[in-house]
Coordinates of C-alpha atoms in Angstrom, one line a residue:
X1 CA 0.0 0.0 0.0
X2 CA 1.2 3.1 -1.2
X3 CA 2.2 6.2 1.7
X4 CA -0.6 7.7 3.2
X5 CA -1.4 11.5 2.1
X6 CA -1.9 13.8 5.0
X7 CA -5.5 15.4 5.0
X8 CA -7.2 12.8 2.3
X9 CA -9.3 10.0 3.8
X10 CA -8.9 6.4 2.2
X11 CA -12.7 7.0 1.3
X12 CA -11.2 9.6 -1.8
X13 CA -14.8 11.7 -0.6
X14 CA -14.7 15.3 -1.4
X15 CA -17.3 18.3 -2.0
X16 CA -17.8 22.0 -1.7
X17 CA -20.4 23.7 0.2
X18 CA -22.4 27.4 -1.4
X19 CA -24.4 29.1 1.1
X20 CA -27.4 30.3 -0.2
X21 CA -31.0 32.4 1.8
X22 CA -32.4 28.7 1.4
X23 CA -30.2 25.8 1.1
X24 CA -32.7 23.5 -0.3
X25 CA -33.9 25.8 -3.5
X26 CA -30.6 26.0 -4.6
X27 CA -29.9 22.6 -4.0
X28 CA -32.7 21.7 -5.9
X29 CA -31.9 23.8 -8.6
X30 CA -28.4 22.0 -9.3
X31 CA -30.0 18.7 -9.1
X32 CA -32.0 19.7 -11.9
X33 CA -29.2 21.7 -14.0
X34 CA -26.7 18.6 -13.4
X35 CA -29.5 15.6 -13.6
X36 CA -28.0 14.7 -10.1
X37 CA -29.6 12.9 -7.0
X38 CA -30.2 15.8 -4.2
X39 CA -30.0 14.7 -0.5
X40 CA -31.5 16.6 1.5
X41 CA -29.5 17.6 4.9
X42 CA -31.6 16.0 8.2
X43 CA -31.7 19.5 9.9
X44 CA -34.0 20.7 6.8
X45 CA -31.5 23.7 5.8
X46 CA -29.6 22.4 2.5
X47 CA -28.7 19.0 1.3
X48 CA -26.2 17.7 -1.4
X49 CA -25.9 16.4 -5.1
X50 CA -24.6 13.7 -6.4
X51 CA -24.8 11.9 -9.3
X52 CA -25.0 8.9 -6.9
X53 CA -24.8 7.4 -3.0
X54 CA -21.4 6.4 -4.3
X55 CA -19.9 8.8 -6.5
X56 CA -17.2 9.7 -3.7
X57 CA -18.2 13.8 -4.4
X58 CA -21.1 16.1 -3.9
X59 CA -21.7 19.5 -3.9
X60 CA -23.6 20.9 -0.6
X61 CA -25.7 23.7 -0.4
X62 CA -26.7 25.4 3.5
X63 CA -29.0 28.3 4.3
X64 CA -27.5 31.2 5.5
X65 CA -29.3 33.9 7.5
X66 CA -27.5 36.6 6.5
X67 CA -26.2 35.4 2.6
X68 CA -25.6 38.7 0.6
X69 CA -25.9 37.8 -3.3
X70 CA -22.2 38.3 -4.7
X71 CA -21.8 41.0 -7.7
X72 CA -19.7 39.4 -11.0
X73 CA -17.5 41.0 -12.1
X74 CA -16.3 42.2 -8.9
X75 CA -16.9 45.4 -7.9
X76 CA -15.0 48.0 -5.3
X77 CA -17.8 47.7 -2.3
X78 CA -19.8 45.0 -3.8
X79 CA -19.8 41.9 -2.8
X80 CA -17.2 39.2 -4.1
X81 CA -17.8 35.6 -5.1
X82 CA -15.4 33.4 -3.5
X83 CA -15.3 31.0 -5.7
X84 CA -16.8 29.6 -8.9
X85 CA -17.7 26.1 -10.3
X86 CA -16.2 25.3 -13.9
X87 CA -18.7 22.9 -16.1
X88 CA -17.3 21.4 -19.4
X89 CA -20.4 20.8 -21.9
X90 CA -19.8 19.4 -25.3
X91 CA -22.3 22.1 -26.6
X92 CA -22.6 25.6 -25.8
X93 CA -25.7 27.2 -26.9
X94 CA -27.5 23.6 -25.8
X95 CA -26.1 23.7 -22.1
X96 CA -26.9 28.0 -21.8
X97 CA -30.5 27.0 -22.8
X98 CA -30.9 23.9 -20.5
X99 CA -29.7 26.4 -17.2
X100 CA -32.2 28.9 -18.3
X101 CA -34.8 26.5 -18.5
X102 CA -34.2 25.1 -14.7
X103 CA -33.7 28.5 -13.1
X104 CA -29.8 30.0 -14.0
X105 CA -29.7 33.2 -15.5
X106 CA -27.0 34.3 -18.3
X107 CA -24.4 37.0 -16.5
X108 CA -24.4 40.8 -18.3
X109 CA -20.8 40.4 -18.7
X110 CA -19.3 37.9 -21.1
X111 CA -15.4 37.7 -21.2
X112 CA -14.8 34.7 -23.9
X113 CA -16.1 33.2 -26.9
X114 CA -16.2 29.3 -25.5
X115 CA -17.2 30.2 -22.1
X116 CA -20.7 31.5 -20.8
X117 CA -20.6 32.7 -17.3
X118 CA -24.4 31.8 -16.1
X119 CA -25.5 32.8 -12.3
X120 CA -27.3 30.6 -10.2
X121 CA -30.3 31.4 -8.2
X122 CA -28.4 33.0 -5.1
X123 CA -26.2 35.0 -7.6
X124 CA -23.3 32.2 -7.8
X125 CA -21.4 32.5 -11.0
X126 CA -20.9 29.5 -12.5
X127 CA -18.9 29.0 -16.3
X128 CA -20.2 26.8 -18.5
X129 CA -17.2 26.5 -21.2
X130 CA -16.0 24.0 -24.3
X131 CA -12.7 22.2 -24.3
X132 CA -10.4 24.8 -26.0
X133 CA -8.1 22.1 -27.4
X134 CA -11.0 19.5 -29.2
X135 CA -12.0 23.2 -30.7
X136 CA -8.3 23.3 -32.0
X137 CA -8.5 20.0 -33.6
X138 CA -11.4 20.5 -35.5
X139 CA -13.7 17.7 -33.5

């Protein structure tokens, strides 16, 4: 057995956690945007996605009383996103339309051609983008 990694479990689990004003909405929303499972959490305030009980990764969602919506692109005073989630779809205009149609809005600002930044319900940015090297070899 090879040397044990400080900080990783043997159980390779792993997930990231968005606060939202209501945990379960937006957890329902990626269930629906990513055709995962949603869990909800026991205390009634958020829950998870997976694509299943075993995939080894989720992405949690928690209400949180006082979540301020961030601004993109980040402005002086506003309020920053901390982070972002990067989706790779195999086509563009298909995947922007299927976010719209479960709740995601399409971001003002638009800084490259194989990338659509789309905004969750709670004001999340999230990128939906194309693989920049199949669109270099013609596939």
């Amino acid at each position: 057995m090879g040397a044990v990694v400080p900080l990783r479990s043997r159980k390779q689990w792993w997930g990231v956690t968005l606060d939202a004003p209501d945990g379960v909405a937006l957890g329902r929303f990626y269930s629906r945007l990513l055709d995962w499972k949603f869990y909800p959490a026991e205390n009634g305030l958020g829950g998870a996605v997976a694509p299943s009980e075993q995939a080894g990764f989720n992405l949690g969602f928690q209400t949180e009383e006082h979540y301020v919506r961030p601004v993109w692109p980040a402005a002086p005073g506003k309020p920053q996103m901390s982070m972002h989630l990067e989706i790779e779809v195999d086509d563009l205009e298909e995947a922007v339309a299927h976010a719209v149609g479960v709740g995601a809005t399409v971001a003002e600002y638009q800084p490259q051609k194989t990338v659509r930044v789309m905004l969750d319900p709670a004001g999340h940015p999230f990128c939906l983008y194309l693989d920049e090297s199949e669109l270099d070899e013609g596939k």
